[in-house]
Short mmCIF file of C-alpha atoms and ligand atoms in Angstrom, two decimals:
data_model
loop_
_atom_site.label_atom_id
_atom_site.label_comp_id
_atom_site.label_asym_id
_atom_site.label_seq_id
_atom_site.Cartn_x
_atom_site.Cartn_y
_atom_site.Cartn_z
CA MET A 784 -65.92 39.82 -7.41
CA LYS A 785 -68.73 40.25 -4.87
CA ASN A 786 -71.47 41.89 -6.94
CA PHE A 787 -71.76 42.69 -10.65
CA ILE A 788 -73.70 45.89 -11.18
CA SER A 789 -71.19 48.03 -13.09
CA VAL A 790 -67.72 47.99 -14.63
CA ASP A 791 -66.39 49.20 -11.26
CA ASP A 792 -67.07 45.72 -9.80
CA VAL A 793 -64.70 44.08 -12.29
CA PRO A 794 -61.16 43.63 -10.97
CA GLY A 795 -59.69 43.11 -14.48
CA MET A 796 -61.67 43.51 -17.68
CA ASP A 797 -59.11 41.77 -19.92
CA ALA A 798 -59.10 38.70 -17.66
CA LEU A 799 -62.91 38.60 -17.62
CA VAL A 800 -63.05 38.82 -21.43
CA GLU A 801 -60.48 36.02 -21.75
CA LYS A 802 -62.48 33.91 -19.31
CA ALA A 803 -65.63 34.44 -21.38
CA LEU A 804 -63.79 33.40 -24.56
CA LEU A 805 -62.52 30.29 -22.76
CA CYS A 806 -66.11 29.50 -21.72
CA LYS A 807 -67.15 29.87 -25.36
CA ALA A 808 -64.38 27.51 -26.50
CA ASN A 809 -65.20 24.94 -23.82
CA PRO A 810 -68.60 25.61 -22.20
CA PHE A 811 -68.48 22.68 -19.75
CA ALA A 812 -64.84 22.96 -18.58
CA ASN A 813 -66.05 24.27 -15.20
CA LYS A 814 -69.25 22.27 -14.94
CA SER A 815 -68.98 21.38 -11.25
CA ILE A 816 -68.16 24.82 -9.77
CA GLY A 817 -71.87 25.54 -9.31
CA GLU A 818 -72.88 22.08 -8.12
CA HIS A 819 -75.52 22.25 -5.34
CA LYS A 820 -75.79 26.01 -5.83
CA ARG A 821 -78.77 28.03 -6.99
CA ILE A 822 -79.21 31.37 -8.73
CA GLY A 823 -82.48 33.27 -8.47
CA CYS A 824 -83.17 35.47 -11.50
CA ILE A 825 -85.70 38.08 -10.44
CA PHE A 826 -87.36 39.99 -13.27
CA LEU A 827 -89.33 43.17 -12.64
CA ASN A 828 -89.43 43.71 -16.42
CA PRO A 829 -89.53 41.55 -19.57
CA SER A 830 -86.49 39.91 -21.19
CA MET A 831 -85.54 37.28 -23.73
CA ARG A 832 -81.74 37.27 -24.13
CA THR A 833 -80.77 38.17 -20.58
CA ARG A 834 -83.11 35.64 -19.05
CA LEU A 835 -82.21 32.70 -21.29
CA SER A 836 -78.47 33.37 -21.52
CA THR A 837 -78.13 33.67 -17.73
CA GLN A 838 -80.08 30.45 -17.28
CA ILE A 839 -77.90 28.60 -19.81
CA ALA A 840 -74.70 30.05 -18.30
CA ALA A 841 -75.73 28.88 -14.82
CA GLN A 842 -76.57 25.40 -16.11
CA ASN A 843 -73.19 25.18 -17.90
CA LEU A 844 -71.59 25.74 -14.48
CA GLY A 845 -73.74 23.04 -12.84
CA MET A 846 -75.98 25.59 -11.08
CA GLU A 847 -79.72 25.46 -10.84
CA ALA A 848 -81.37 28.64 -12.14
CA ILE A 849 -84.84 29.62 -10.97
CA ILE A 850 -86.65 32.45 -12.75
CA PHE A 851 -89.19 34.60 -10.93
CA ASN A 852 -91.13 37.23 -12.87
CA VAL A 853 -91.98 39.48 -9.93
CA GLY A 854 -93.69 41.96 -12.23
CA GLN A 855 -96.32 39.39 -13.27
CA GLU A 856 -96.26 36.65 -10.63
CA GLY A 857 -95.09 38.19 -7.36
CA TRP A 858 -96.27 40.70 -4.79
CA ALA A 859 -95.70 44.31 -5.76
CA LEU A 860 -92.49 45.32 -3.97
CA GLU A 861 -91.87 48.51 -2.00
CA PHE A 862 -88.31 49.87 -2.12
CA GLU A 863 -88.45 53.13 -0.11
CA ASP A 864 -87.20 52.87 3.46
CA GLU A 865 -89.75 53.94 6.08
CA ALA A 866 -92.56 53.85 3.49
CA ILE A 867 -96.11 53.87 4.85
CA MET A 868 -97.38 50.98 2.76
CA SER A 869 -101.01 52.03 2.38
CA GLY A 870 -100.83 52.10 -1.45
CA ASN A 871 -100.38 49.40 -4.08
CA THR A 872 -97.13 47.84 -2.83
CA VAL A 873 -97.66 44.67 -0.79
CA GLU A 874 -94.22 43.59 0.39
CA HIS A 875 -91.10 45.56 1.33
CA VAL A 876 -87.79 44.55 -0.25
CA LYS A 877 -86.42 44.61 3.33
CA ASP A 878 -88.63 41.58 4.07
CA ALA A 879 -88.42 39.81 0.69
CA ALA A 880 -84.70 40.12 -0.10
CA PRO A 881 -83.35 38.38 3.04
CA ILE A 882 -85.61 35.39 2.28
CA LEU A 883 -84.40 35.29 -1.34
CA GLY A 884 -80.87 35.41 0.10
CA LYS A 885 -81.65 32.24 2.06
CA TYR A 886 -83.08 30.47 -1.01
CA PHE A 887 -80.28 31.42 -3.42
CA ASP A 888 -76.47 31.59 -3.50
CA ILE A 889 -76.57 34.40 -6.08
CA LEU A 890 -79.42 36.80 -6.83
CA ALA A 891 -79.73 38.34 -10.27
CA ILE A 892 -82.15 41.25 -10.72
CA ARG A 893 -83.61 43.11 -13.71
CA THR A 894 -85.20 46.45 -13.04
CA PHE A 895 -85.94 49.39 -15.34
CA PRO A 896 -86.08 53.13 -14.70
CA SER A 897 -89.35 55.01 -14.30
CA LEU A 898 -88.01 57.69 -16.71
CA LYS A 899 -90.05 60.15 -14.60
CA ASN A 900 -87.59 61.13 -11.87
CA LYS A 901 -83.91 61.29 -12.78
CA GLU A 902 -82.62 61.47 -9.21
CA ASP A 903 -84.62 58.38 -8.18
CA ASP A 904 -83.57 56.37 -11.25
CA TYR A 905 -79.91 57.40 -11.05
CA SER A 906 -79.78 56.53 -7.34
CA GLU A 907 -80.26 52.87 -8.42
CA LEU A 908 -82.44 52.38 -5.34
CA TYR A 909 -83.89 49.01 -6.41
CA ILE A 910 -80.63 47.18 -7.01
CA HIS A 911 -78.94 48.81 -4.01
CA GLN A 912 -81.80 47.71 -1.76
CA PHE A 913 -81.36 44.11 -2.95
CA ILE A 914 -77.61 44.34 -2.24
CA LYS A 915 -78.31 45.84 1.20
CA TYR A 916 -80.85 43.24 2.31
CA ALA A 917 -80.14 39.98 0.41
CA GLY A 918 -76.82 39.04 2.03
CA VAL A 919 -75.66 37.19 -1.13
CA PRO A 920 -73.91 38.44 -4.30
CA VAL A 921 -76.17 40.43 -6.61
CA VAL A 922 -75.83 40.47 -10.41
CA SER A 923 -77.51 43.16 -12.50
CA LEU A 924 -79.58 41.80 -15.36
CA GLU A 925 -80.04 45.51 -16.32
CA SER A 926 -80.79 48.22 -13.82
CA ALA A 927 -82.21 51.74 -14.01
CA THR A 928 -79.05 53.21 -15.55
CA LEU A 929 -76.72 50.38 -16.63
CA HIS A 930 -76.67 47.01 -18.43
CA PRO A 931 -73.27 45.51 -17.55
CA LEU A 932 -73.83 41.98 -18.90
CA GLN A 933 -74.71 43.53 -22.26
CA SER A 934 -71.64 45.76 -22.21
CA LEU A 935 -69.31 42.90 -21.27
CA THR A 936 -70.80 41.00 -24.22
CA ASP A 937 -70.15 43.98 -26.46
CA ILE A 938 -66.48 44.14 -25.44
CA ILE A 939 -66.16 40.36 -25.95
CA THR A 940 -67.72 40.65 -29.43
CA MET A 941 -65.43 43.51 -30.49
CA THR A 942 -62.39 41.67 -29.11
CA GLU A 943 -63.29 38.57 -31.15
CA GLU A 944 -63.78 40.64 -34.29
CA ILE A 945 -60.52 42.58 -33.84
CA ARG A 946 -58.63 39.28 -33.54
CA THR A 947 -59.70 38.40 -37.09
CA TRP A 948 -58.12 41.58 -38.49
CA GLU A 949 -54.86 41.39 -40.43
CA GLY A 950 -52.18 43.74 -41.75
CA ALA A 951 -52.29 47.50 -41.11
CA LYS A 952 -55.85 47.28 -39.78
CA ALA A 953 -54.74 44.96 -36.99
CA LYS A 954 -52.04 47.39 -35.90
CA ARG A 955 -54.09 50.53 -35.23
CA ARG A 956 -56.63 51.48 -32.58
CA PRO A 957 -60.19 50.75 -33.68
CA LYS A 958 -62.68 53.59 -33.97
CA VAL A 959 -65.86 52.78 -32.04
CA VAL A 960 -68.94 54.94 -32.62
CA LEU A 961 -72.08 54.95 -30.50
CA THR A 962 -74.87 56.48 -32.56
CA TRP A 963 -78.32 57.51 -31.35
CA ALA A 964 -81.20 56.10 -33.42
CA PRO A 965 -84.88 57.06 -33.64
CA HIS A 966 -87.52 55.08 -31.72
CA VAL A 967 -91.26 55.22 -31.20
CA LYS A 968 -91.19 55.52 -27.40
CA PRO A 969 -88.90 56.87 -24.69
CA LEU A 970 -86.26 54.29 -23.78
CA PRO A 971 -83.80 54.22 -20.84
CA GLN A 972 -80.22 55.44 -21.21
CA CYS A 973 -78.94 52.15 -19.65
CA VAL A 974 -77.36 50.48 -22.68
CA ALA A 975 -75.77 53.70 -23.94
CA ASN A 976 -74.48 54.68 -20.46
CA SER A 977 -73.13 51.22 -19.90
CA PHE A 978 -71.51 50.89 -23.33
CA ALA A 979 -69.79 54.25 -22.78
CA GLN A 980 -68.65 53.21 -19.30
CA TRP A 981 -67.18 49.91 -20.54
CA VAL A 982 -65.54 51.27 -23.71
CA ASN A 983 -63.90 54.03 -21.64
CA ALA A 984 -62.66 51.51 -19.08
CA TRP A 985 -61.50 49.14 -21.86
CA GLY A 986 -59.30 51.96 -23.19
CA LYS A 987 -58.48 50.21 -26.47
CA ALA A 988 -60.49 52.33 -28.92
CA ASP A 989 -60.98 55.87 -30.16
CA PHE A 990 -64.49 56.45 -28.91
CA VAL A 991 -67.02 58.80 -30.53
CA ILE A 992 -70.64 59.37 -29.50
CA THR A 993 -73.07 61.01 -31.91
CA HIS A 994 -76.62 62.10 -31.15
CA PRO A 995 -79.05 64.94 -31.93
CA GLU A 996 -78.88 68.12 -29.82
CA ASP A 997 -80.30 67.77 -26.29
CA TYR A 998 -79.58 64.02 -26.10
CA GLU A 999 -76.40 64.38 -24.02
CA LEU A 1000 -75.76 61.41 -21.75
CA ASP A 1001 -74.54 61.67 -18.15
CA PRO A 1002 -70.89 62.86 -18.42
CA LYS A 1003 -70.06 60.47 -15.58
CA PHE A 1004 -70.28 57.71 -18.20
CA THR A 1005 -69.18 59.45 -21.40
CA LYS A 1006 -66.01 60.92 -19.83
CA ALA A 1007 -63.45 61.83 -22.52
CA ALA A 1008 -65.38 60.40 -25.50
CA THR A 1009 -65.62 62.72 -28.49
CA ILE A 1010 -69.23 63.90 -28.76
CA THR A 1011 -70.68 65.31 -31.98
CA HIS A 1012 -74.12 66.09 -33.39
CA ASN A 1013 -72.80 65.36 -36.89
CA GLN A 1014 -73.52 61.67 -37.53
CA ASP A 1015 -71.76 61.61 -40.94
CA GLU A 1016 -68.58 63.02 -39.42
CA ALA A 1017 -68.75 60.49 -36.57
CA LEU A 1018 -69.22 57.51 -38.92
CA LYS A 1019 -66.21 58.40 -41.08
CA ASP A 1020 -63.51 55.70 -40.68
CA ALA A 1021 -65.56 53.86 -38.03
CA ASP A 1022 -64.68 50.20 -37.41
CA PHE A 1023 -67.64 49.49 -35.10
CA VAL A 1024 -70.96 51.31 -35.04
CA TYR A 1025 -73.19 50.67 -32.04
CA VAL A 1026 -76.75 51.74 -32.72
CA LYS A 1027 -79.07 52.58 -29.84
CA ASN A 1028 -81.92 54.88 -29.00
CA TRP A 1029 -82.16 56.64 -25.67
CA SER A 1030 -84.48 59.29 -24.25
CA THR A 1031 -83.19 62.65 -23.06
CA TYR A 1032 -81.08 62.71 -19.89
CA ASN A 1033 -81.01 66.42 -18.99
CA ASP A 1034 -84.73 67.12 -19.42
CA TYR A 1035 -85.30 63.62 -18.25
CA GLY A 1036 -87.07 60.83 -20.15
CA LYS A 1037 -88.34 62.83 -23.14
CA ILE A 1038 -88.37 62.33 -26.90
CA TYR A 1039 -87.22 65.59 -28.53
CA CYS A 1040 -86.26 64.15 -31.89
CA ASN A 1041 -87.65 61.35 -33.96
CA ASP A 1042 -85.90 62.34 -37.15
CA PRO A 1043 -85.85 59.22 -39.41
CA ASP A 1044 -82.62 60.58 -40.93
CA TRP A 1045 -80.81 59.28 -37.85
CA MET A 1046 -81.66 55.64 -38.77
CA LEU A 1047 -78.48 53.82 -39.76
CA THR A 1048 -78.37 52.67 -43.39
CA HIS A 1049 -75.73 51.17 -45.68
CA GLU A 1050 -75.40 54.50 -47.47
CA LYS A 1051 -74.33 56.16 -44.22
CA LEU A 1052 -71.53 53.63 -43.77
CA LYS A 1053 -69.93 54.35 -47.16
CA ASP A 1054 -67.04 56.34 -45.62
CA SER A 1055 -66.62 53.98 -42.67
CA ASN A 1056 -63.85 51.42 -42.45
CA GLN A 1057 -66.24 48.63 -43.56
CA ALA A 1058 -67.79 49.07 -40.14
CA LYS A 1059 -69.37 46.22 -38.25
CA VAL A 1060 -72.74 47.17 -36.81
CA MET A 1061 -73.89 46.33 -33.31
CA HIS A 1062 -77.18 46.57 -31.40
CA CYS A 1063 -78.18 44.97 -28.10
CA LEU A 1064 -81.63 43.91 -29.41
CA PRO A 1065 -84.59 43.95 -29.45
CA VAL A 1066 -84.40 46.31 -32.44
CA ARG A 1067 -87.15 48.18 -34.27
CA ARG A 1068 -86.31 47.29 -37.87
CA ASN A 1069 -86.41 50.13 -40.35
CA VAL A 1070 -86.79 52.62 -37.50
CA GLU A 1071 -83.46 52.27 -35.67
CA LEU A 1072 -81.62 50.17 -38.26
CA SER A 1073 -82.44 49.23 -41.84
CA ASP A 1074 -83.18 45.65 -42.92
CA GLU A 1075 -80.29 45.92 -45.42
CA ILE A 1076 -77.81 46.31 -42.57
CA LEU A 1077 -79.36 43.84 -40.15
CA ASP A 1078 -79.50 41.18 -42.86
CA SER A 1079 -75.98 41.85 -44.15
CA PRO A 1080 -72.54 40.49 -43.15
CA ALA A 1081 -71.85 43.89 -41.54
CA SER A 1082 -74.22 43.03 -38.71
CA LEU A 1083 -72.82 41.50 -35.52
CA VAL A 1084 -76.16 41.39 -33.71
CA THR A 1085 -76.63 37.60 -33.76
CA ARG A 1086 -73.08 37.03 -32.51
CA GLN A 1087 -73.64 39.64 -29.83
CA GLY A 1088 -76.85 37.96 -28.66
CA ALA A 1089 -75.17 34.54 -28.66
CA ASN A 1090 -72.19 35.89 -26.71
CA ARG A 1091 -74.49 36.88 -23.86
CA VAL A 1092 -74.11 33.28 -22.57
CA TRP A 1093 -70.33 33.58 -22.27
CA ALA A 1094 -70.46 36.97 -20.58
CA ALA A 1095 -72.89 35.62 -17.98
CA GLN A 1096 -70.85 32.43 -17.55
CA ALA A 1097 -67.64 34.39 -16.96
CA VAL A 1098 -69.35 36.61 -14.37
CA LEU A 1099 -71.09 33.78 -12.51
CA SER A 1100 -67.96 31.62 -12.39
CA THR A 1101 -65.89 34.57 -11.10
CA ILE A 1102 -68.43 35.18 -8.31
CA LEU A 1103 -68.54 31.46 -7.45
CA GLU A 1104 -64.72 31.35 -7.32
CA SER A 1105 -64.61 34.30 -4.92
CA LYS A 1106 -67.25 32.65 -2.69
CA LYS A 1107 -65.13 29.50 -2.25
N1 CP B 2598 -80.35 42.98 -24.87
C1 CP B 2598 -81.16 42.51 -23.92
O1 CP B 2598 -80.94 42.74 -22.70
O2 CP B 2598 -82.19 41.75 -24.37
P1 CP B 2598 -83.42 41.27 -23.49
O3 CP B 2598 -84.17 42.51 -23.07
O4 CP B 2598 -84.24 40.38 -24.38
O5 CP B 2598 -82.90 40.54 -22.29
#
């Protein structure tokens, strides 16, 4: 694996999931693969889980991890080729990235979308410019449209849970539901796009997406998933319910609906198959998801957050192995 910016970079998802579970079982089994190697984690936006889990994963592999919050500490970067830099940007990525490529063996980048211009955001200019100019493998710590480390974690977490099932439940395909939730501000489509992309590629679940009208995601990611505006219908017989807000994709970056009725509650899960509830966090309690769910055994959110380490460790070790 050369870069990790989407599911398309993964040669075999099952093998990557197994590797992550092996890392979880024995975190230091591969502790010298990253010896004398350095990862630079470049943040253009805030993070808690992604930053700390990637740092811990690198350290478990014997790598040094250096964090650089470009947004707060660095020069404002320009990403457009041939830009006339007479505005606020101070340094072109074409100049900065090759130097970062000399400092680090792997570069990991977090960017966010502007949510103003769909074509710009969906071109993934920022991460592609780092890949073009850095000359070392690039890992997405969340980009304008995708969050692959989160989605790998989500597949790992569902795989772990499914392995605890017994009897008839263990024999049938799980039903996985991605449900839109209300939020106070427009959020990217990254987590929802990425979850859809990974669940489709995983191919081991009946996949349903439910959202209010006008919240359609990019069909490039949703593919053959069943899409319904009827949340109750979607939640019926669900085994996993992934809760996430996103802003509109077609009329880009807007909030059309903030209907509190879309918040997931215990009552809404009554016809589910004792569904486990997932969220990437951070979560707006009692806006997206009720306290009663988050604080109940139905919630997988802590396990999901903890599993971020093993997803990152599996990805970094795979990249280090292919660099050998
Ligand atoms: N889920 C997630 O990416 O969390 P952070 O924004 O805290 O990294």
